[in-house]
Amino acid sequence: MTDDTLDVGMLGYRFMGKAHSNALARLPMFFPDAPAANRDVLVGRDEAALDDAAGRLGFDRISTDWEAVVDDVDVFYNLGPNHVHAAPSIAALEAGTPVFCEKPLARTLDEAQRMADAAADAGVPAGIAFNYRFIPAIRYARNLIADGVLGEVRHVRGRYLQDWLVDPEAPWSWRNDAELAGSGALGDLGAHTVDLLHFLVGDADGAGDIERVSGHLRTFVDERPVPGGDDGALDAESGDATEYRAVTVDDAYSAQVEFAEGAVGTLEASRFATGHKNAHTVEIEGSTGALKFDLERLNELELLREDSRGFETVLVTDPEDPYVDHWWPPGHVVGWEHTFVHENYEFLGAVADGGSHEPSFADGLAVQRVLDAIERSDETGAWVEVE
Ligand code: SOE
């Protein structure tokens, strides 16, 4: 490897480990100007599982000791569960190692503040993987809003609907536990929506950042079976789980929000939205136009311009659309995984250039402030100012 190759240490090798490893593997072929990145060391707890994953994900070696890894690599990816985001990321930053951390930044506002402070002190790139900012149609939408096509923003609606927990027997996981995750649909899905709205309308006339919220959390199923393994034995006869564990986070949230410059909005997310698989939708209405986006149709943007009679469906796959020229000709659509390639391209570029990456830990902290306000509003039943 030439000495300007970035050695990557990656903590986590399941869902997000696969998504980011796939992205790193795609970069040389589709983004030849991306910095060279070597999948050096894969970090986890279980050596056997690590060994298998390292082979599949293309890593040279494994380690069960993240403390040894964080100052031994050029870039540290923290793709672990939420309760593992803070300590390894702060240790890496204190060692001067750039960090790319999955969302949400942390479980709590305090934890997020500590991570953002460590990033500010370190002066190296500290990115948070809000991958939906890197969808071509979302970039196109943001440019339209910035160009004033929608006029003054009045209404903003963000929903993130999934249904993977509708079955009460769907197994318990760390995402159901307050100590491990911080919150449920609010932090897992709501974090994406809050960041996306900040990205789309944070600088827009009439909007700005979210300032006041009235939030509501709901848990529909309060215990779930623990899948087989050391804790959750299965009954020899029925095969049913013999252990159930409490669900201590929200299954769904909703919030009314006010933006700094007057726009109003509604947010919601659920893991119980029967029939919706990964429906992250944004709707924005302004004084001279409107737009609608749906992650399940992520190459399209529904746009209403001032002089048109109705919404038009724009297929955002032209060479001049962001990132598209790296892939295929018009109409040869991209998918969910391509957003990870785009965000890795930008993050590694910032590391190689000694620049900064957006969204940063400061953006992650701004999201955490809104999540915290929604939780405080749910507790008090009152409108709450975002800190
Ligand atoms: C599960 O809800 C999940 O994988 C989220 O954790 C991701 O952030 C989202 O992109 C897809 O759904």
CSV table of C-alpha atoms and ligand atoms in Angstrom, one decimal:
chain,number,residue,atom,x,y,z
A,1,MET,CA,0.0,0.0,0.0
A,2,THR,CA,1.3,3.5,-0.8
A,3,ASP,CA,1.8,5.6,2.4
A,4,ASP,CA,-1.1,7.9,1.5
A,5,THR,CA,-3.5,4.9,1.7
A,6,LEU,CA,-5.9,5.4,4.6
A,7,ASP,CA,-5.9,2.4,6.9
A,8,VAL,CA,-9.5,1.9,8.2
A,9,GLY,CA,-10.4,0.4,11.5
A,10,MET,CA,-14.1,-0.5,11.7
A,11,LEU,CA,-16.0,-1.4,14.9
A,12,GLY,CA,-19.1,-3.3,14.0
A,13,TYR,CA,-19.7,-5.9,11.2
A,14,ARG,CA,-23.4,-6.6,11.0
A,15,PHE,CA,-25.9,-4.4,9.1
A,16,MET,CA,-23.9,-1.1,9.1
A,17,GLY,CA,-20.6,-2.9,8.9
A,18,LYS,CA,-21.8,-4.5,5.6
A,19,ALA,CA,-23.2,-1.2,4.3
A,20,HIS,CA,-20.0,0.7,4.8
A,21,SER,CA,-17.6,-2.1,3.8
A,22,ASN,CA,-19.6,-2.4,0.6
A,23,ALA,CA,-19.2,1.3,0.1
A,24,LEU,CA,-15.5,1.2,0.6
A,25,ALA,CA,-15.2,-1.7,-1.9
A,26,ARG,CA,-17.2,0.3,-4.5
A,27,LEU,CA,-15.1,3.5,-4.2
A,28,PRO,CA,-12.1,2.6,-6.4
A,29,MET,CA,-14.3,1.5,-9.3
A,30,PHE,CA,-16.8,4.3,-9.3
A,31,PHE,CA,-15.1,7.2,-7.6
A,32,PRO,CA,-11.5,6.8,-8.8
A,33,ASP,CA,-10.5,10.2,-7.4
A,34,ALA,CA,-11.5,9.0,-3.9
A,35,PRO,CA,-8.5,8.5,-1.5
A,36,ALA,CA,-7.2,5.0,-1.3
A,37,ALA,CA,-8.7,3.3,1.7
A,38,ASN,CA,-7.6,-0.1,3.0
A,39,ARG,CA,-10.0,-2.2,5.1
A,40,ASP,CA,-7.3,-2.9,7.7
A,41,VAL,CA,-8.8,-4.1,11.0
A,42,LEU,CA,-12.3,-5.2,11.9
A,43,VAL,CA,-13.2,-4.8,15.6
A,44,GLY,CA,-15.7,-6.7,17.7
A,45,ARG,CA,-16.1,-8.9,20.7
A,46,ASP,CA,-16.5,-12.4,19.3
A,47,GLU,CA,-13.4,-13.7,17.6
A,48,ALA,CA,-15.1,-16.5,15.6
A,49,ALA,CA,-17.8,-14.2,14.2
A,50,LEU,CA,-15.1,-11.5,13.6
A,51,ASP,CA,-13.0,-13.9,11.6
A,52,ASP,CA,-15.9,-14.9,9.4
A,53,ALA,CA,-17.0,-11.3,8.9
A,54,ALA,CA,-13.5,-10.1,8.1
A,55,GLY,CA,-13.3,-12.6,5.3
A,56,ARG,CA,-16.6,-11.6,3.8
A,57,LEU,CA,-16.1,-7.8,4.3
A,58,GLY,CA,-12.5,-7.8,3.0
A,59,PHE,CA,-10.5,-6.8,6.1
A,60,ASP,CA,-6.9,-7.8,6.6
A,61,ARG,CA,-7.1,-8.5,10.3
A,62,ILE,CA,-9.4,-8.5,13.4
A,63,SER,CA,-9.2,-7.1,16.9
A,64,THR,CA,-11.3,-7.4,20.1
A,65,ASP,CA,-9.6,-4.4,21.6
A,66,TRP,CA,-10.8,-1.1,20.2
A,67,GLU,CA,-8.6,0.8,22.6
A,68,ALA,CA,-5.5,-0.6,20.8
A,69,VAL,CA,-7.0,0.1,17.4
A,70,VAL,CA,-8.1,3.7,17.7
A,71,ASP,CA,-4.5,5.1,17.6
A,72,ASP,CA,-3.2,2.5,15.2
A,73,VAL,CA,-5.3,3.4,12.1
A,74,ASP,CA,-5.8,6.5,10.0
A,75,VAL,CA,-9.6,6.5,10.3
A,76,PHE,CA,-11.9,4.9,12.8
A,77,TYR,CA,-15.5,3.8,11.9
A,78,ASN,CA,-17.8,3.4,14.9
A,79,LEU,CA,-20.7,1.3,13.6
A,80,GLY,CA,-21.5,-0.3,16.9
A,81,PRO,CA,-24.8,-0.1,18.8
A,82,ASN,CA,-25.7,3.3,20.3
A,83,HIS,CA,-24.2,2.6,23.7
A,84,VAL,CA,-20.8,2.0,22.1
A,85,HIS,CA,-20.7,5.3,20.2
A,86,ALA,CA,-19.2,7.5,22.9
A,87,ALA,CA,-16.2,5.9,24.5
A,88,PRO,CA,-14.4,4.5,21.4
A,89,SER,CA,-15.2,7.7,19.3
A,90,ILE,CA,-13.9,10.0,22.1
A,91,ALA,CA,-10.7,7.8,22.5
A,92,ALA,CA,-10.1,7.9,18.8
A,93,LEU,CA,-10.5,11.7,18.6
A,94,GLU,CA,-8.2,12.2,21.6
A,95,ALA,CA,-5.6,10.1,19.7
A,96,GLY,CA,-6.1,12.5,16.8
A,97,THR,CA,-7.8,9.8,14.6
A,98,PRO,CA,-10.7,11.0,12.4
A,99,VAL,CA,-14.0,9.3,13.3
A,100,PHE,CA,-17.0,8.3,11.2
A,101,CYS,CA,-19.9,7.4,13.6
A,102,GLU,CA,-23.3,5.9,12.8
A,103,LYS,CA,-26.4,7.7,13.8
A,104,PRO,CA,-27.8,8.7,16.2
A,105,LEU,CA,-24.7,10.3,17.6
A,106,ALA,CA,-25.5,9.1,21.2
A,107,ARG,CA,-28.1,7.8,23.5
A,108,THR,CA,-28.5,11.1,25.4
A,109,LEU,CA,-27.9,14.8,25.0
A,110,ASP,CA,-25.1,14.8,27.6
A,111,GLU,CA,-23.3,11.9,25.8
A,112,ALA,CA,-23.7,13.7,22.5
A,113,GLN,CA,-22.3,16.9,24.0
A,114,ARG,CA,-19.2,15.1,25.2
A,115,MET,CA,-18.7,13.6,21.7
A,116,ALA,CA,-19.1,16.9,20.0
A,117,ASP,CA,-16.7,18.6,22.5
A,118,ALA,CA,-14.1,15.9,21.8
A,119,ALA,CA,-14.5,16.4,18.1
A,120,ALA,CA,-14.1,20.2,18.4
A,121,ASP,CA,-10.9,19.7,20.5
A,122,ALA,CA,-9.4,17.1,18.2
A,123,GLY,CA,-9.6,19.3,15.0
A,124,VAL,CA,-9.8,16.3,12.8
A,125,PRO,CA,-12.9,15.2,10.7
A,126,ALA,CA,-15.7,13.7,12.8
A,127,GLY,CA,-18.6,12.7,10.6
A,128,ILE,CA,-22.0,11.2,11.4
A,129,ALA,CA,-23.5,8.8,8.9
A,130,PHE,CA,-26.8,10.5,8.1
A,131,ASN,CA,-26.7,8.9,4.7
A,132,TYR,CA,-30.0,10.3,3.4
A,133,ARG,CA,-28.3,13.7,2.8
A,134,PHE,CA,-26.4,11.9,0.0
A,135,ILE,CA,-29.4,10.9,-2.1
A,136,PRO,CA,-29.3,12.8,-5.5
A,137,ALA,CA,-33.0,13.7,-5.3
A,138,ILE,CA,-32.4,15.2,-1.8
A,139,ARG,CA,-29.5,17.2,-3.0
A,140,TYR,CA,-31.7,18.4,-6.0
A,141,ALA,CA,-34.5,19.3,-3.5
A,142,ARG,CA,-32.1,21.3,-1.3
A,143,ASN,CA,-30.8,23.2,-4.3
A,144,LEU,CA,-34.4,24.0,-5.4
A,145,ILE,CA,-35.2,25.3,-1.9
A,146,ALA,CA,-31.9,27.3,-1.7
A,147,ASP,CA,-32.8,28.9,-5.2
A,148,GLY,CA,-36.1,30.0,-3.8
A,149,VAL,CA,-38.3,27.8,-6.0
A,150,LEU,CA,-40.6,27.1,-3.0
A,151,GLY,CA,-40.6,30.7,-1.8
A,152,GLU,CA,-41.1,31.1,1.9
A,153,VAL,CA,-41.4,27.8,3.6
A,154,ARG,CA,-44.6,27.4,5.6
A,155,HIS,CA,-45.2,23.6,6.2
A,156,VAL,CA,-42.6,20.8,6.8
A,157,ARG,CA,-43.7,17.2,7.3
A,158,GLY,CA,-41.3,14.3,8.1
A,159,ARG,CA,-42.3,10.7,8.6
A,160,TYR,CA,-40.2,7.6,8.8
A,161,LEU,CA,-42.5,4.5,8.8
A,162,GLN,CA,-41.4,0.9,9.2
A,163,ASP,CA,-43.3,-2.2,10.4
A,164,TRP,CA,-40.6,-4.7,11.4
A,165,LEU,CA,-41.9,-4.9,15.0
A,166,VAL,CA,-45.7,-5.3,14.3
A,167,ASP,CA,-45.4,-8.9,15.3
A,168,PRO,CA,-45.3,-9.0,19.1
A,169,GLU,CA,-43.1,-12.2,18.9
A,170,ALA,CA,-40.5,-10.4,16.8
A,171,PRO,CA,-37.3,-10.8,18.8
A,172,TRP,CA,-36.0,-8.4,21.4
A,173,SER,CA,-32.8,-6.6,20.3
A,174,TRP,CA,-30.6,-3.7,21.6
A,175,ARG,CA,-32.8,-1.3,19.7
A,176,ASN,CA,-35.5,-2.1,22.2
A,177,ASP,CA,-33.5,-1.2,25.3
A,178,ALA,CA,-33.1,2.3,26.8
A,179,GLU,CA,-29.7,1.5,28.3
A,180,LEU,CA,-28.3,0.2,25.0
A,181,ALA,CA,-30.1,2.5,22.5
A,182,GLY,CA,-31.2,5.6,24.4
A,183,SER,CA,-34.5,5.7,22.6
A,184,GLY,CA,-36.4,3.6,20.0
A,185,ALA,CA,-38.0,4.9,16.8
A,186,LEU,CA,-37.2,8.4,18.0
A,187,GLY,CA,-33.5,8.1,17.9
A,188,ASP,CA,-33.2,5.3,15.3
A,189,LEU,CA,-35.6,6.9,12.7
A,190,GLY,CA,-36.4,10.3,14.0
A,191,ALA,CA,-32.8,11.3,14.1
A,192,HIS,CA,-32.7,10.8,10.3
A,193,THR,CA,-35.7,13.0,9.8
A,194,VAL,CA,-34.6,15.8,12.0
A,195,ASP,CA,-31.2,15.9,10.3
A,196,LEU,CA,-32.7,15.8,6.9
A,197,LEU,CA,-35.1,18.7,7.7
A,198,HIS,CA,-32.2,20.7,9.1
A,199,PHE,CA,-30.3,19.9,5.9
A,200,LEU,CA,-33.2,20.9,3.6
A,201,VAL,CA,-34.7,23.9,5.3
A,202,GLY,CA,-32.1,25.0,7.9
A,203,ASP,CA,-31.1,27.9,5.7
A,204,ALA,CA,-34.4,28.4,4.0
A,205,ASP,CA,-36.6,31.6,4.2
A,206,GLY,CA,-39.5,30.9,6.7
A,207,ALA,CA,-37.9,27.9,8.3
A,208,GLY,CA,-34.4,27.7,9.9
A,209,ASP,CA,-33.8,25.1,12.7
A,210,ILE,CA,-36.5,23.4,14.8
A,211,GLU,CA,-37.0,25.6,17.9
A,212,ARG,CA,-40.1,24.3,19.9
A,213,VAL,CA,-41.6,20.9,20.0
A,214,SER,CA,-44.7,19.1,21.4
A,215,GLY,CA,-43.7,15.5,21.4
A,216,HIS,CA,-45.4,12.1,22.2
A,217,LEU,CA,-43.8,8.7,22.6
A,218,ARG,CA,-45.7,5.4,22.6
A,219,THR,CA,-44.7,1.8,23.3
A,220,PHE,CA,-47.2,-0.7,22.0
A,221,VAL,CA,-45.5,-4.0,23.0
A,222,ASP,CA,-43.7,-3.9,26.4
A,223,GLU,CA,-41.8,-7.2,26.3
A,224,ARG,CA,-40.3,-9.4,23.5
A,225,PRO,CA,-38.8,-12.9,23.2
A,226,VAL,CA,-35.0,-13.1,23.5
A,227,PRO,CA,-33.7,-15.1,20.5
A,228,GLY,CA,-31.7,-18.3,21.1
A,229,GLY,CA,-28.2,-18.1,22.5
A,230,ASP,CA,-26.8,-17.9,26.0
A,231,ASP,CA,-29.6,-15.9,27.6
A,232,GLY,CA,-32.7,-16.8,25.6
A,233,ALA,CA,-32.9,-20.6,25.6
A,234,LEU,CA,-35.7,-22.0,23.4
A,235,ASP,CA,-38.2,-24.5,24.7
A,236,ALA,CA,-37.1,-28.0,23.5
A,237,GLU,CA,-40.7,-28.9,22.6
A,238,SER,CA,-42.3,-25.8,21.2
A,239,GLY,CA,-39.1,-24.0,20.1
A,240,ASP,CA,-40.6,-20.9,21.7
A,241,ALA,CA,-38.4,-18.5,23.6
A,242,THR,CA,-38.3,-19.3,27.3
A,243,GLU,CA,-37.1,-15.8,28.2
A,244,TYR,CA,-38.8,-12.4,27.5
A,245,ARG,CA,-37.1,-9.1,28.1
A,246,ALA,CA,-38.7,-5.7,28.6
A,247,VAL,CA,-39.0,-3.1,25.9
A,248,THR,CA,-37.9,0.1,27.6
A,249,VAL,CA,-38.0,2.5,24.6
A,250,ASP,CA,-40.6,4.0,22.3
A,251,ASP,CA,-42.1,2.0,19.4
A,252,ALA,CA,-43.3,5.2,17.8
A,253,TYR,CA,-43.1,8.9,18.3
A,254,SER,CA,-44.9,12.0,16.9
A,255,ALA,CA,-44.2,15.7,17.4
A,256,GLN,CA,-45.5,19.1,16.4
A,257,VAL,CA,-42.7,21.5,15.7
A,258,GLU,CA,-42.1,25.2,15.2
A,259,PHE,CA,-39.2,26.4,13.1
A,260,ALA,CA,-37.1,29.5,14.1
A,261,GLU,CA,-38.6,31.7,11.3
A,262,GLY,CA,-42.2,30.7,11.6
A,263,ALA,CA,-42.7,27.5,9.6
A,264,VAL,CA,-44.7,24.8,11.3
A,265,GLY,CA,-44.2,21.0,11.0
A,266,THR,CA,-45.1,17.5,12.1
A,267,LEU,CA,-42.7,14.7,12.6
A,268,GLU,CA,-43.4,11.0,13.3
A,269,ALA,CA,-41.8,7.6,13.1
A,270,SER,CA,-42.9,4.1,13.9
A,271,ARG,CA,-41.8,0.5,13.8
A,272,PHE,CA,-45.5,-0.5,13.8
A,273,ALA,CA,-46.6,1.3,10.6
A,274,THR,CA,-48.1,-1.9,9.1
A,275,GLY,CA,-47.3,-2.2,5.4
A,276,HIS,CA,-44.6,0.4,5.4
A,277,LYS,CA,-41.1,-1.1,5.0
A,278,ASN,CA,-38.7,1.9,4.9
A,279,ALA,CA,-41.0,4.8,4.1
A,280,HIS,CA,-39.0,8.0,5.0
A,281,THR,CA,-41.0,10.8,3.5
A,282,VAL,CA,-40.6,14.6,3.4
A,283,GLU,CA,-43.2,17.1,2.3
A,284,ILE,CA,-42.5,20.8,2.2
A,285,GLU,CA,-45.0,23.6,1.1
A,286,GLY,CA,-43.9,27.1,0.5
A,287,SER,CA,-45.4,30.3,-0.8
A,288,THR,CA,-44.6,29.6,-4.4
A,289,GLY,CA,-44.1,25.9,-4.6
A,290,ALA,CA,-43.9,22.5,-2.9
A,291,LEU,CA,-42.1,19.2,-3.0
A,292,LYS,CA,-42.5,15.6,-1.8
A,293,PHE,CA,-39.9,12.9,-1.4
A,294,ASP,CA,-40.3,9.1,-0.4
A,295,LEU,CA,-37.2,7.0,0.3
A,296,GLU,CA,-39.1,4.0,-1.1
A,297,ARG,CA,-39.0,5.9,-4.5
A,298,LEU,CA,-35.7,7.5,-3.8
A,299,ASN,CA,-34.8,8.4,-7.4
A,300,GLU,CA,-37.9,10.6,-7.8
A,301,LEU,CA,-38.9,14.0,-6.5
A,302,GLU,CA,-42.5,15.3,-6.7
A,303,LEU,CA,-42.2,19.0,-7.5
A,304,LEU,CA,-44.8,21.8,-7.8
A,305,ARG,CA,-43.5,25.0,-9.4
A,306,GLU,CA,-45.3,28.4,-9.2
A,307,ASP,CA,-46.6,28.3,-12.7
A,308,SER,CA,-47.6,24.6,-13.0
A,309,ARG,CA,-51.0,23.2,-12.4
A,310,GLY,CA,-50.0,20.2,-10.4
A,311,PHE,CA,-47.0,18.2,-9.1
A,312,GLU,CA,-44.6,16.8,-11.6
A,313,THR,CA,-42.5,13.6,-11.0
A,314,VAL,CA,-38.9,14.4,-11.6
A,315,LEU,CA,-36.6,11.4,-12.2
A,316,VAL,CA,-33.3,12.7,-10.7
A,317,THR,CA,-30.9,10.5,-12.7
A,318,ASP,CA,-29.3,13.0,-15.1
A,319,PRO,CA,-25.5,13.4,-15.3
A,320,GLU,CA,-25.7,16.9,-13.9
A,321,ASP,CA,-27.6,15.6,-10.8
A,322,PRO,CA,-25.3,15.1,-7.7
A,323,TYR,CA,-23.2,11.9,-7.8
A,324,VAL,CA,-25.2,10.4,-10.7
A,325,ASP,CA,-22.4,10.8,-13.3
A,326,HIS,CA,-20.3,8.4,-11.2
A,327,TRP,CA,-22.8,5.6,-11.9
A,328,TRP,CA,-25.0,5.0,-14.9
A,329,PRO,CA,-26.8,6.7,-17.8
A,330,PRO,CA,-30.2,8.5,-17.1
A,331,GLY,CA,-32.9,6.3,-15.8
A,332,HIS,CA,-30.6,3.6,-14.6
A,333,VAL,CA,-31.6,4.3,-11.0
A,334,VAL,CA,-29.5,4.1,-7.8
A,335,GLY,CA,-30.5,2.5,-4.5
A,336,TRP,CA,-30.2,2.8,-0.7
A,337,GLU,CA,-26.6,1.4,-0.7
A,338,HIS,CA,-25.3,4.1,-3.1
A,339,THR,CA,-26.0,6.7,-0.4
A,340,PHE,CA,-23.3,5.0,1.7
A,341,VAL,CA,-20.8,5.2,-1.2
A,342,HIS,CA,-21.5,8.9,-1.5
A,343,GLU,CA,-21.1,9.7,2.2
A,344,ASN,CA,-17.9,7.6,2.4
A,345,TYR,CA,-16.5,9.4,-0.7
A,346,GLU,CA,-17.1,12.8,0.9
A,347,PHE,CA,-15.8,11.7,4.4
A,348,LEU,CA,-12.6,10.1,3.2
A,349,GLY,CA,-12.0,13.1,0.9
A,350,ALA,CA,-12.2,15.4,4.0
A,351,VAL,CA,-9.8,13.1,5.9
A,352,ALA,CA,-7.3,13.1,3.0
A,353,ASP,CA,-7.6,16.9,2.5
A,354,GLY,CA,-7.5,17.7,6.2
A,355,GLY,CA,-10.8,19.4,5.7
A,356,SER,CA,-14.1,19.0,7.6
A,357,HIS,CA,-17.1,16.8,6.8
A,358,GLU,CA,-20.8,17.6,7.0
A,359,PRO,CA,-22.8,16.2,8.7
A,360,SER,CA,-20.4,16.6,11.6
A,361,PHE,CA,-20.6,15.7,15.3
A,362,ALA,CA,-21.9,19.3,15.8
A,363,ASP,CA,-24.8,18.4,13.4
A,364,GLY,CA,-25.3,15.2,15.3
A,365,LEU,CA,-25.5,17.2,18.5
A,366,ALA,CA,-28.1,19.6,17.0
A,367,VAL,CA,-30.2,16.6,16.2
A,368,GLN,CA,-29.8,15.2,19.7
A,369,ARG,CA,-31.1,18.5,21.1
A,370,VAL,CA,-34.4,18.1,19.2
A,371,LEU,CA,-34.7,14.4,20.3
A,372,ASP,CA,-34.1,15.4,23.9
A,373,ALA,CA,-36.7,18.2,23.7
A,374,ILE,CA,-39.3,15.7,22.3
A,375,GLU,CA,-38.5,13.3,25.2
A,376,ARG,CA,-38.9,16.2,27.7
A,377,SER,CA,-42.1,17.3,26.1
A,378,ASP,CA,-43.5,13.7,26.3
A,379,GLU,CA,-42.6,13.6,30.0
A,380,THR,CA,-44.2,16.9,30.8
A,381,GLY,CA,-47.1,17.0,28.3
A,382,ALA,CA,-46.1,20.6,27.5
A,383,TRP,CA,-44.4,22.4,24.6
A,384,VAL,CA,-40.6,22.5,25.1
A,385,GLU,CA,-37.9,24.8,23.7
A,386,VAL,CA,-35.0,23.1,22.0
A,387,GLU,CA,-31.9,23.8,24.0
B,1,SOE,C1,-33.5,0.2,11.4
B,1,SOE,O1,-34.6,1.0,11.8
B,1,SOE,C2,-32.8,1.0,10.3
B,1,SOE,O2,-31.7,0.1,10.0
B,1,SOE,C3,-32.1,2.2,10.9
B,1,SOE,O3,-31.3,1.9,12.0
B,1,SOE,C4,-31.3,2.9,9.8
B,1,SOE,O4,-30.7,4.1,10.2
B,1,SOE,C5,-32.2,3.2,8.6
B,1,SOE,O5,-31.5,3.8,7.6
B,1,SOE,C6,-32.9,1.9,8.1
B,1,SOE,O6,-33.6,1.3,9.3
